[in-house]
Amino acid sequence: MMTAPQSSRRFFLQAAAMAGGGLMLRVSLPRHAEAAQQAGVLNAYIRIAPDNTVTILSKNPEIGQGIKTSLPMVIAEELDVDWSQVHIEQAPLDEVKFGRQFAGGSLSTPMNYEALRKVGAAGRHMMLAAAGQAWNVSPAECRTDRGTVNHAPSGRSLTYGALAERAATVALPDLDTLPLKDPKTFRIIGQPIPGVDNAKIVTGQKLFGIDTTLPGMLCAVYEKCPVFGGKLVSANVDDIKALPGIHDAFIVRGKSTGDMQSLQDGVAIVAKNWWTANKAREKLQVTWDDGPTAQQSSAGFAEQAHKLAHAAPAAWLRQNGDAASALQHAAKRVEAAYSYPFLPHMPLEPQNCTAHFQDGKVVLWAPTQNPAPGRRLVATTLGIEEHDVTVNVTRIGGGFGRRLRNDYMAEAAWIAKQVGVPVKLLWTRQDDMRHDYYRPAGFHFFKAGLDGQGKLTAFSDHFVTFGRNGGLADSAAMDSNEFPAQLVPHLQYGQSVMELGIPTGPLRAPRSNAMGFVFQSFIDELAHEAGQDPVAFRLSLLGEPHVLKGSADPMRAFNTGRMRDVLTKVAEVSSWSNRRSLPARTGKGVAFYFSHMGYFAEVVQTTVSPAGEIKLDKVWVVGDVGRQIVNPSGAVNQVQGAALDGLGAALGQGVTLDRGRVVQGNFDSVKPLRMNQAPPVEVHFLTTDHPPTGLGEPALPPVIPALCNALFAATGKRVRSLPIDTGMLRA
Amino acid sequence: MAFTIRINGAAHSVDVDGEMPLLWVLRDELDLKGSKYGCGAGLCGACTVHVNGAPTRSCLLPISAVGDAQVTTIEGMSAQPVGRRLQEVWQALDVPQCGYCQAGQIMAAANLLTHTPRPTDADIDNAMAGNVCRCATYNRIRQAIKHVAETE
Ligand code: FES
Ligand code: FES
């Protein structure tokens, strides 16, 4: 039986008795808090069983960001239970019940932290009330301690489990006035707690999407046109069907809507095991109609971008003062052209999905960061209702933004419908690298002016980016507030667009992962041109601590004071002022970046051999993500991973397009960072009186310019294009 | 063709194409899902198993070449003292992020520590460079290997 819900301005709380005598608590945001809910918020379920185990449902997909551990920690803290009592269950997709379920944008922590504390506190309050009733004493005389309630005057105590049934019947507390713990007394929040799936991971138990096995399941591969959006003309599927071990092979007609997120034309091959299905592709012959994208190439875009750079931008994103005239009258003028490539996500677990279609309904097991749009896509693709699509979210072998898209779900569902038994679709590494939603490439043509004192007075960027279907390509935009937008009197950002047939999308720290590189590298050039210390130059650009305009949400507005503090701290911990005493061809570089509400400043030290080989000596990271790091173990791991991820991308990653297709296919041509390249990453957090924010992403953007600036310090050569061409670094 | 191979101390019979790599025999025929597919080309190490004690990329090893060798997978590592120790320390130091590469990392680390109980940083670089961690948990992997070596 559910008690009448208790609603407050922000929350909605319900309690119920569980069959067998436990307590179930559900907290959510009231419906009118639509905007917040859209952003990925809370809906927490806690069950307290008579045996005193506490089960917390983890509603968001786990992609390695540690959310399955850190958000339950917050509830457990305020509930005042022992972490060893807590079990975590992955919630299935049900947004009516759980609210928005996704992983992305480093949003889980900021959206959920205070709310989840209240959830835990409500449970604790109800346990106290239940104990008071049971003993006929005032709850104020009772204390909780790790899953028990004690009444010191009488020496009595009961576990939460024993109280759970009664707690389900007490009056619900008012969430707005409910007292929370003093953070000084935290025993779980702020402690390094290992990931809840670690035991399964290290013993090789089934956990990931690719590990899904169902009775009678077959395995499938799906061959698509190497040119994006190409159409299938014909294929020798009868020859394929005749091969030993092949269960079926058939042509699939796409449901293309032009955005490349829906089912594309292709050939499905199904066999008892995956290797046999994939092997048959060697014999597969397909005639494709490549379509218009086959004209596109990386070299062609670079040429076009440089042509566009000579003309005025097609549009102005921002114009302050009179940049053109200020440039003309500057004591010193600096110009530089920067570019960066299309980047694949390449999570180590290639895209896959298992589906079983039966009686007009389909059940999927999907490693997706974003299951709800996946369900919609599957429903549309199969022409069935959404409520006939069930999505089980598995653990995910890396997301990085790739799994915000659900193309593999549509493919698996379609193939399963055709075959009639459970089917696991698995892409090869090449499929994964050649059918991605790439981080868009981009080109920046900078001009800046310094006055006689080396002060930056004029700044201009002509950004050449990509468009699609009349708008900008996904994740190809630049923010008109991009630093140093509000700090230079004469400043202009212009933009020109090239039409693109290649699908693009968000990659870890979308937009920032590229903007950080170009802006923080060019600012470093200006510091050197001004004859100033790159840290001091940046501090003087940031000016006195103040909040820049640009976002109605104060959390999203750039606070120059917070950035000054992380920058100052990173200079200190990295012994920045001693950098002149480093040996020849060793250098330190610095950069900062504000993204995902987090402030990060980083220093990289590198040594370059006479042959141009880069050795990464060390990275120092200082971050400010507010007043509380929930799980320092996961936090440091995330920050180290993000910094190393950026370094890997700068050193060896990028795909090139030729005749509309991606040239690279595996880790020999797009190179992930390896152990022998990975430097130690020293991580510091500044604790500031601001709400806690996420850290899966904001540590990435500054590391790339910090590296390139270090390479300049070591060699005098300025890297303006990624991935880094080590040839240019030769002595 | 019928093959009988020995995995984690037990004999298993399968009837597959002799070219089929051990990885897919383990995963699809024997339902041992601990060894992972990452690249299929010997470039990532996610599929690492031990064949007669030597770390081997199972995605490249045809079943016909396994013969009567002893194959050990991550599922069998708890039976070895070094494997069990690595698994404990990996959990306690919270090495994994997504976790997908970690079975392969532990297989590589076990081989390193078996032959070099006190590895230097250079030893770790050499032994582990073939195992990609896309989440870049390298600092933690290094720390965990050293911790096992020091507390042996
Ligand atoms: S899957 Fe075998 S090395 Fe990558
Ligand atoms: S933990 Fe994700 S690939 Fe290593």
CSV table of N, CA, C and O in Angstrom, one decimal, chain A residues 63-64 193-195 198-199 201-204 206 208 210-211 213 272-275 279 345-346 348-350 395-398 400 426-429 633 637-638 640-641 644-645 666 668 672-676 678-681, chain B residues 17 19-21 24 27-29 31 33-34 36-39 41 43-44 46 74-75 78 87 90-102 106 124-125 128-132 134-142:
chain,number,residue,atom,x,y,z
A,63,ILE,N,28.9,3.9,-17.8
A,63,ILE,CA,29.8,3.8,-19.0
A,63,ILE,C,31.2,3.8,-18.5
A,63,ILE,O,32.1,4.0,-19.3
A,64,GLY,N,31.4,3.7,-17.2
A,64,GLY,CA,32.8,3.8,-16.7
A,64,GLY,C,33.0,5.1,-16.0
A,64,GLY,O,34.1,5.4,-15.5
A,193,ILE,N,35.5,5.0,-2.5
A,193,ILE,CA,34.8,3.7,-2.5
A,193,ILE,C,34.9,3.0,-3.9
A,193,ILE,O,34.6,3.6,-4.9
A,194,PRO,N,35.4,1.8,-3.9
A,194,PRO,CA,35.6,1.1,-5.2
A,194,PRO,C,34.3,0.8,-5.9
A,194,PRO,O,33.3,0.7,-5.3
A,195,GLY,N,34.4,0.8,-7.2
A,195,GLY,CA,33.2,0.6,-8.1
A,195,GLY,C,32.4,-0.7,-7.7
A,195,GLY,O,33.0,-1.7,-7.4
A,198,ASN,N,33.2,-4.0,-9.6
A,198,ASN,CA,34.6,-4.4,-9.7
A,198,ASN,C,34.9,-5.9,-9.6
A,198,ASN,O,35.7,-6.5,-10.4
A,199,ALA,N,34.2,-6.6,-8.7
A,199,ALA,CA,34.4,-8.0,-8.5
A,199,ALA,C,34.1,-8.8,-9.7
A,199,ALA,O,34.8,-9.7,-10.2
A,201,ILE,N,34.0,-7.6,-12.8
A,201,ILE,CA,34.9,-7.2,-13.9
A,201,ILE,C,36.2,-8.0,-13.8
A,201,ILE,O,36.6,-8.5,-14.8
A,202,VAL,N,36.8,-8.1,-12.6
A,202,VAL,CA,38.1,-8.7,-12.6
A,202,VAL,C,38.1,-10.2,-12.6
A,202,VAL,O,39.1,-10.8,-12.8
A,203,THR,N,36.9,-10.8,-12.5
A,203,THR,CA,36.8,-12.2,-12.6
A,203,THR,C,36.2,-12.7,-13.9
A,203,THR,O,36.0,-13.9,-14.2
A,204,GLY,N,35.9,-11.7,-14.8
A,204,GLY,CA,35.4,-12.0,-16.1
A,204,GLY,C,34.0,-12.5,-16.2
A,204,GLY,O,33.7,-13.3,-17.1
A,206,LYS,N,29.9,-12.2,-16.9
A,206,LYS,CA,29.1,-11.6,-17.9
A,206,LYS,C,28.5,-10.3,-17.4
A,206,LYS,O,27.9,-10.3,-16.3
A,208,PHE,N,28.7,-7.0,-19.7
A,208,PHE,CA,28.6,-6.0,-20.8
A,208,PHE,C,27.6,-6.4,-21.9
A,208,PHE,O,27.2,-7.6,-21.9
A,210,ILE,N,28.0,-7.0,-24.9
A,210,ILE,CA,28.6,-8.0,-25.8
A,210,ILE,C,28.5,-9.4,-25.2
A,210,ILE,O,28.6,-10.4,-25.8
A,211,ASP,N,28.3,-9.4,-23.8
A,211,ASP,CA,28.3,-10.7,-23.1
A,211,ASP,C,26.9,-11.4,-23.1
A,211,ASP,O,26.7,-12.5,-22.6
A,213,THR,N,23.8,-13.5,-23.6
A,213,THR,CA,23.6,-14.8,-24.2
A,213,THR,C,22.1,-15.2,-23.9
A,213,THR,O,21.7,-15.1,-22.8
A,272,LYS,N,25.4,-19.2,-36.4
A,272,LYS,CA,25.4,-19.7,-35.0
A,272,LYS,C,26.4,-19.0,-34.1
A,272,LYS,O,26.1,-18.7,-33.0
A,273,ASN,N,27.6,-18.7,-34.7
A,273,ASN,CA,28.5,-18.0,-33.9
A,273,ASN,C,29.0,-16.7,-34.7
A,273,ASN,O,28.8,-16.7,-36.0
A,274,TRP,N,29.5,-15.8,-34.0
A,274,TRP,CA,29.8,-14.5,-34.7
A,274,TRP,C,30.9,-14.6,-35.7
A,274,TRP,O,30.8,-14.0,-36.8
A,275,TRP,N,31.9,-15.4,-35.4
A,275,TRP,CA,33.1,-15.5,-36.3
A,275,TRP,C,32.6,-16.0,-37.7
A,275,TRP,O,33.1,-15.5,-38.7
A,279,LYS,N,33.1,-13.9,-41.1
A,279,LYS,CA,34.0,-14.5,-42.1
A,279,LYS,C,33.3,-14.5,-43.4
A,279,LYS,O,33.9,-14.3,-44.5
A,345,HIS,N,35.1,7.8,-31.7
A,345,HIS,CA,35.0,7.6,-30.3
A,345,HIS,C,35.8,6.4,-29.9
A,345,HIS,O,36.3,6.3,-28.8
A,346,MET,N,35.7,5.3,-30.7
A,346,MET,CA,36.3,4.0,-30.4
A,346,MET,C,36.3,3.6,-29.0
A,346,MET,O,37.3,3.3,-28.4
A,348,LEU,N,36.2,0.7,-26.3
A,348,LEU,CA,36.8,-0.6,-26.5
A,348,LEU,C,35.8,-1.7,-26.8
A,348,LEU,O,36.1,-2.6,-27.5
A,349,GLU,N,34.6,-1.6,-26.3
A,349,GLU,CA,33.6,-2.5,-26.6
A,349,GLU,C,32.9,-2.0,-27.9
A,349,GLU,O,32.2,-1.0,-27.8
A,350,PRO,N,33.1,-2.7,-29.0
A,350,PRO,CA,32.4,-2.2,-30.2
A,350,PRO,C,30.9,-2.2,-30.1
A,350,PRO,O,30.3,-2.9,-29.2
A,395,ARG,N,25.8,-3.0,-18.6
A,395,ARG,CA,27.1,-2.2,-18.4
A,395,ARG,C,27.7,-2.0,-19.8
A,395,ARG,O,27.5,-2.8,-20.7
A,396,ILE,N,28.4,-0.9,-19.9
A,396,ILE,CA,28.9,-0.4,-21.2
A,396,ILE,C,30.4,-0.3,-21.2
A,396,ILE,O,31.0,0.4,-20.3
A,397,GLY,N,31.0,-0.9,-22.2
A,397,GLY,CA,32.5,-0.9,-22.3
A,397,GLY,C,33.0,0.4,-23.0
A,397,GLY,O,33.6,0.4,-24.0
A,398,GLY,N,32.6,1.5,-22.4
A,398,GLY,CA,33.1,2.8,-22.8
A,398,GLY,C,32.0,3.5,-23.7
A,398,GLY,O,31.4,2.9,-24.5
A,400,PHE,N,31.9,7.6,-24.2
A,400,PHE,CA,32.6,8.8,-24.8
A,400,PHE,C,31.7,9.6,-25.7
A,400,PHE,O,32.1,10.4,-26.5
A,426,LEU,N,26.9,-7.7,-33.6
A,426,LEU,CA,28.1,-7.2,-33.1
A,426,LEU,C,28.9,-6.6,-34.3
A,426,LEU,O,29.0,-7.2,-35.3
A,427,TRP,N,29.3,-5.4,-34.1
A,427,TRP,CA,30.2,-4.7,-35.2
A,427,TRP,C,31.6,-5.1,-35.0
A,427,TRP,O,32.1,-5.3,-33.9
A,428,THR,N,32.3,-5.1,-36.1
A,428,THR,CA,33.8,-5.3,-36.0
A,428,THR,C,34.4,-3.9,-35.6
A,428,THR,O,33.7,-2.9,-35.6
A,429,ARG,N,35.7,-3.9,-35.2
A,429,ARG,CA,36.3,-2.7,-34.9
A,429,ARG,C,36.2,-1.7,-36.1
A,429,ARG,O,36.0,-0.5,-36.0
A,633,SER,N,37.9,8.3,-5.1
A,633,SER,CA,38.6,7.3,-5.9
A,633,SER,C,38.2,7.4,-7.4
A,633,SER,O,39.0,7.5,-8.3
A,637,ASN,N,40.3,8.9,-10.8
A,637,ASN,CA,40.4,8.0,-11.9
A,637,ASN,C,39.8,8.7,-13.2
A,637,ASN,O,40.4,8.6,-14.3
A,638,GLN,N,38.7,9.3,-13.0
A,638,GLN,CA,38.0,10.0,-14.2
A,638,GLN,C,38.9,11.2,-14.7
A,638,GLN,O,39.1,11.3,-15.9
A,640,GLN,N,42.2,11.6,-14.3
A,640,GLN,CA,43.4,11.0,-15.0
A,640,GLN,C,43.0,10.5,-16.3
A,640,GLN,O,43.8,10.7,-17.3
A,641,GLY,N,41.9,9.8,-16.4
A,641,GLY,CA,41.5,9.2,-17.7
A,641,GLY,C,41.2,10.3,-18.7
A,641,GLY,O,41.6,10.2,-19.9
A,644,LEU,N,44.5,11.8,-19.9
A,644,LEU,CA,45.2,10.9,-20.8
A,644,LEU,C,44.5,10.7,-22.1
A,644,LEU,O,45.1,10.6,-23.2
A,645,ASP,N,43.2,10.8,-22.1
A,645,ASP,CA,42.4,10.6,-23.3
A,645,ASP,C,42.7,11.8,-24.2
A,645,ASP,O,42.9,11.6,-25.4
A,666,ASN,N,41.4,0.6,-37.8
A,666,ASN,CA,41.7,-0.1,-36.5
A,666,ASN,C,42.7,0.7,-35.7
A,666,ASN,O,43.1,1.8,-36.1
A,668,ASP,N,45.8,0.4,-35.4
A,668,ASP,CA,47.1,0.7,-36.0
A,668,ASP,C,47.1,2.1,-36.7
A,668,ASP,O,48.2,2.7,-36.8
A,672,PRO,N,45.2,4.5,-30.0
A,672,PRO,CA,44.9,4.8,-28.6
A,672,PRO,C,46.2,5.0,-27.8
A,672,PRO,O,47.2,4.4,-28.1
A,673,LEU,N,46.1,5.8,-26.7
A,673,LEU,CA,47.3,6.0,-25.8
A,673,LEU,C,47.6,4.6,-25.2
A,673,LEU,O,46.7,3.9,-24.8
A,674,ARG,N,48.9,4.3,-25.0
A,674,ARG,CA,49.3,3.1,-24.4
A,674,ARG,C,50.0,3.3,-23.1
A,674,ARG,O,50.5,4.4,-22.8
A,675,MET,N,50.2,2.2,-22.3
A,675,MET,CA,50.9,2.3,-21.0
A,675,MET,C,52.3,2.9,-21.1
A,675,MET,O,52.6,3.8,-20.3
A,676,ASN,N,53.0,2.6,-22.2
A,676,ASN,CA,54.4,3.1,-22.3
A,676,ASN,C,54.4,4.6,-22.7
A,676,ASN,O,55.5,5.2,-22.7
A,678,ALA,N,51.9,6.7,-21.3
A,678,ALA,CA,51.1,7.4,-20.3
A,678,ALA,C,51.9,8.0,-19.1
A,678,ALA,O,52.5,7.2,-18.4
A,679,PRO,N,51.9,9.3,-19.0
A,679,PRO,CA,52.7,9.9,-17.9
A,679,PRO,C,51.9,9.8,-16.6
A,679,PRO,O,50.6,9.6,-16.6
A,680,PRO,N,52.5,10.0,-15.4
A,680,PRO,CA,51.7,10.2,-14.2
A,680,PRO,C,50.9,11.5,-14.3
A,680,PRO,O,51.4,12.5,-14.8
A,681,VAL,N,49.7,11.4,-13.8
A,681,VAL,CA,48.8,12.5,-13.7
A,681,VAL,C,48.5,12.9,-12.3
A,681,VAL,O,47.9,12.1,-11.6
B,17,ASP,N,35.0,-24.8,-37.3
B,17,ASP,CA,36.0,-24.6,-38.4
B,17,ASP,C,37.3,-24.5,-37.7
B,17,ASP,O,37.5,-23.8,-36.7
B,19,GLU,N,39.8,-22.9,-38.5
B,19,GLU,CA,40.4,-21.5,-38.5
B,19,GLU,C,39.8,-20.6,-37.5
B,19,GLU,O,40.2,-19.5,-37.3
B,20,MET,N,38.7,-21.1,-36.8
B,20,MET,CA,38.0,-20.2,-35.9
B,20,MET,C,39.0,-19.8,-34.7
B,20,MET,O,39.6,-20.7,-34.1
B,21,PRO,N,39.2,-18.5,-34.5
B,21,PRO,CA,40.1,-18.1,-33.4
B,21,PRO,C,39.5,-18.6,-32.0
B,21,PRO,O,38.3,-18.6,-31.8
B,24,TRP,N,36.7,-16.8,-30.2
B,24,TRP,CA,35.3,-17.0,-30.5
B,24,TRP,C,34.8,-18.4,-30.0
B,24,TRP,O,33.6,-18.6,-29.8
B,27,ARG,N,34.1,-17.6,-26.4
B,27,ARG,CA,32.9,-16.7,-26.1
B,27,ARG,C,31.6,-17.3,-26.6
B,27,ARG,O,30.6,-17.3,-25.9
B,28,ASP,N,31.6,-17.8,-27.9
B,28,ASP,CA,30.4,-18.2,-28.5
B,28,ASP,C,30.0,-19.7,-28.3
B,28,ASP,O,28.9,-20.1,-28.3
B,29,GLU,N,31.1,-20.5,-28.3
B,29,GLU,CA,30.8,-22.0,-28.2
B,29,GLU,C,30.8,-22.4,-26.7
B,29,GLU,O,30.0,-23.3,-26.3
B,31,ASP,N,30.7,-20.2,-24.0
B,31,ASP,CA,30.0,-19.2,-23.2
B,31,ASP,C,31.0,-18.7,-22.0
B,31,ASP,O,30.5,-18.4,-21.0
B,33,LYS,N,32.7,-15.6,-21.3
B,33,LYS,CA,32.7,-14.2,-21.8
B,33,LYS,C,33.7,-13.3,-21.3
B,33,LYS,O,33.7,-12.1,-21.6
B,34,GLY,N,34.6,-13.8,-20.4
B,34,GLY,CA,35.6,-12.9,-19.8
B,34,GLY,C,36.6,-12.4,-20.8
B,34,GLY,O,37.0,-11.2,-20.7
B,36,LYS,N,37.7,-10.6,-24.0
B,36,LYS,CA,36.9,-9.7,-24.8
B,36,LYS,C,37.4,-9.5,-26.2
B,36,LYS,O,38.6,-9.6,-26.5
B,37,TYR,N,36.5,-9.1,-27.1
B,37,TYR,CA,36.8,-8.7,-28.4
B,37,TYR,C,37.0,-7.1,-28.5
B,37,TYR,O,36.1,-6.4,-28.1
B,38,GLY,N,38.1,-6.7,-28.9
B,38,GLY,CA,38.3,-5.2,-29.0
B,38,GLY,C,38.7,-4.8,-30.4
B,38,GLY,O,38.3,-3.7,-30.9
B,39,CYS,N,39.6,-5.6,-31.1
B,39,CYS,CA,40.1,-5.2,-32.4
B,39,CYS,C,40.2,-6.4,-33.4
B,39,CYS,O,40.2,-6.1,-34.6
B,41,ALA,N,42.7,-8.0,-34.2
B,41,ALA,CA,43.9,-7.9,-35.0
B,41,ALA,C,45.2,-7.8,-34.1
B,41,ALA,O,46.2,-7.4,-34.6
B,43,LEU,N,45.9,-5.9,-31.7
B,43,LEU,CA,46.3,-4.5,-31.4
B,43,LEU,C,45.9,-4.0,-30.0
B,43,LEU,O,46.3,-3.0,-29.6
B,44,CYS,N,45.0,-4.8,-29.4
B,44,CYS,CA,44.4,-4.2,-28.1
B,44,CYS,C,44.6,-5.0,-26.9
B,44,CYS,O,44.6,-4.5,-25.8
B,46,ALA,N,42.6,-7.1,-25.4
B,46,ALA,CA,41.4,-7.3,-24.6
B,46,ALA,C,41.1,-8.8,-24.6
B,46,ALA,O,40.4,-9.3,-23.7
B,74,ILE,N,40.7,-15.5,-17.9
B,74,ILE,CA,40.4,-14.7,-16.7
B,74,ILE,C,39.6,-15.5,-15.7
B,74,ILE,O,39.7,-15.4,-14.5
B,75,GLU,N,38.7,-16.3,-16.3
B,75,GLU,CA,37.8,-17.1,-15.4
B,75,GLU,C,38.5,-18.1,-14.5
B,75,GLU,O,38.1,-18.5,-13.5
B,78,SER,N,41.5,-16.9,-10.6
B,78,SER,CA,41.4,-17.0,-9.2
B,78,SER,C,42.1,-18.2,-8.6
B,78,SER,O,42.4,-18.3,-7.4
B,87,GLN,N,43.5,-9.8,-8.8
B,87,GLN,CA,42.1,-9.5,-8.8
B,87,GLN,C,41.7,-8.7,-7.5
B,87,GLN,O,40.9,-7.8,-7.6
B,90,TRP,N,43.2,-5.1,-7.7
B,90,TRP,CA,42.5,-4.4,-8.8
B,90,TRP,C,41.2,-3.8,-8.3
B,90,TRP,O,40.8,-2.7,-8.6
B,91,GLN,N,40.5,-4.6,-7.4
B,91,GLN,CA,39.3,-4.2,-6.8
B,91,GLN,C,39.5,-3.1,-5.8
B,91,GLN,O,38.9,-2.1,-5.7
B,92,ALA,N,40.5,-3.4,-4.9
B,92,ALA,CA,40.7,-2.5,-3.7
B,92,ALA,C,41.2,-1.1,-4.2
B,92,ALA,O,40.8,-0.1,-3.7
B,93,LEU,N,42.1,-1.1,-5.2
B,93,LEU,CA,42.6,0.2,-5.7
B,93,LEU,C,41.7,0.8,-6.7
B,93,LEU,O,42.0,1.8,-7.3
B,94,ASP,N,40.6,0.1,-7.0
B,94,ASP,CA,39.6,0.6,-7.9
B,94,ASP,C,40.2,1.0,-9.2
B,94,ASP,O,40.0,2.1,-9.7
B,95,VAL,N,40.8,0.0,-9.9
B,95,VAL,CA,41.4,0.3,-11.2
B,95,VAL,C,40.4,0.5,-12.3
B,95,VAL,O,40.6,1.4,-13.1
B,96,PRO,N,39.3,-0.3,-12.4
B,96,PRO,CA,38.5,-0.2,-13.6
B,96,PRO,C,37.7,1.1,-13.7
B,96,PRO,O,37.3,1.7,-12.7
B,97,GLN,N,37.6,1.6,-14.9
B,97,GLN,CA,36.5,2.6,-15.2
B,97,GLN,C,35.4,1.8,-15.9
B,97,GLN,O,34.6,1.2,-15.2
B,98,CYS,N,35.4,1.7,-17.2
B,98,CYS,CA,34.3,0.9,-17.8
B,98,CYS,C,34.5,-0.6,-17.5
B,98,CYS,O,33.6,-1.3,-17.5
B,99,GLY,N,35.8,-0.9,-17.4
B,99,GLY,CA,36.2,-2.3,-17.0
B,99,GLY,C,36.4,-3.3,-18.2
B,99,GLY,O,36.8,-4.4,-18.0
B,100,TYR,N,36.1,-2.8,-19.4
B,100,TYR,CA,36.1,-3.7,-20.5
B,100,TYR,C,37.5,-4.3,-20.8
B,100,TYR,O,37.6,-5.5,-21.2
B,101,CYS,N,38.5,-3.6,-20.6
B,101,CYS,CA,39.9,-4.0,-20.9
B,101,CYS,C,40.5,-4.8,-19.8
B,101,CYS,O,41.6,-5.4,-20.0
B,102,GLN,N,39.9,-4.8,-18.6
B,102,GLN,CA,40.6,-5.2,-17.4
B,102,GLN,C,41.0,-6.6,-17.3
B,102,GLN,O,42.0,-7.0,-16.7
B,106,ILE,N,44.8,-7.8,-16.6
B,106,ILE,CA,45.2,-8.7,-15.5
B,106,ILE,C,46.0,-9.9,-16.0
B,106,ILE,O,46.9,-10.4,-15.4
B,124,ILE,N,57.2,-2.6,-16.6
B,124,ILE,CA,55.7,-2.5,-16.7
B,124,ILE,C,55.3,-2.0,-18.1
B,124,ILE,O,54.4,-2.5,-18.8
B,125,ASP,N,56.0,-0.9,-18.6
B,125,ASP,CA,55.8,-0.4,-19.9
B,125,ASP,C,55.8,-1.5,-21.0
B,125,ASP,O,55.0,-1.6,-21.8
B,128,MET,N,53.0,-4.2,-20.6
B,128,MET,CA,51.6,-3.8,-20.7
B,128,MET,C,51.3,-3.0,-21.9
B,128,MET,O,50.1,-2.6,-22.2
B,129,ALA,N,52.3,-2.6,-22.7
B,129,ALA,CA,52.1,-1.7,-23.9
B,129,ALA,C,51.1,-2.3,-24.9
B,129,ALA,O,50.5,-1.5,-25.7
B,130,GLY,N,50.9,-3.6,-24.9
B,130,GLY,CA,50.0,-4.2,-25.9
B,130,GLY,C,48.6,-4.2,-25.5
B,130,GLY,O,47.7,-4.6,-26.2
B,131,ASN,N,48.3,-3.8,-24.3
B,131,ASN,CA,47.0,-3.8,-23.7
B,131,ASN,C,46.4,-2.4,-23.7
B,131,ASN,O,46.8,-1.6,-22.8
B,132,VAL,N,45.5,-2.1,-24.6
B,132,VAL,CA,44.9,-0.8,-24.6
B,132,VAL,C,43.8,-0.7,-23.5
B,132,VAL,O,43.0,-1.6,-23.3
B,134,ARG,N,41.1,2.1,-23.2
B,134,ARG,CA,40.5,3.3,-23.8
B,134,ARG,C,40.1,4.3,-22.7
B,134,ARG,O,40.1,5.5,-23.0
B,135,CYS,N,39.8,3.8,-21.5
B,135,CYS,CA,39.5,4.8,-20.5
B,135,CYS,C,40.8,5.3,-19.8
B,135,CYS,O,40.7,6.2,-19.0
B,136,ALA,N,41.9,4.8,-20.2
B,136,ALA,CA,43.2,5.3,-19.8
B,136,ALA,C,43.4,5.2,-18.3
B,136,ALA,O,43.7,6.1,-17.6
B,137,THR,N,43.2,4.0,-17.7
B,137,THR,CA,43.4,3.8,-16.3
B,137,THR,C,44.8,3.4,-16.0
B,137,THR,O,45.1,2.7,-15.0
B,138,TYR,N,45.7,3.8,-16.9
B,138,TYR,CA,47.1,3.4,-16.8
B,138,TYR,C,47.8,3.7,-15.5
B,138,TYR,O,48.6,2.9,-15.0
B,139,ASN,N,47.5,4.9,-14.9
B,139,ASN,CA,48.2,5.2,-13.6
B,139,ASN,C,47.8,4.2,-12.6
B,139,ASN,O,48.6,3.7,-11.8
B,140,ARG,N,46.5,3.8,-12.5
B,140,ARG,CA,46.0,2.9,-11.5
B,140,ARG,C,46.6,1.5,-11.8
B,140,ARG,O,46.9,0.7,-10.9
B,141,ILE,N,46.7,1.1,-13.1
B,141,ILE,CA,47.2,-0.2,-13.4
B,141,ILE,C,48.6,-0.4,-12.9
B,141,ILE,O,49.0,-1.3,-12.3
B,142,ARG,N,49.4,0.7,-13.2
B,142,ARG,CA,50.8,0.7,-12.7
B,142,ARG,C,50.9,0.6,-11.2
B,142,ARG,O,51.6,-0.2,-10.7
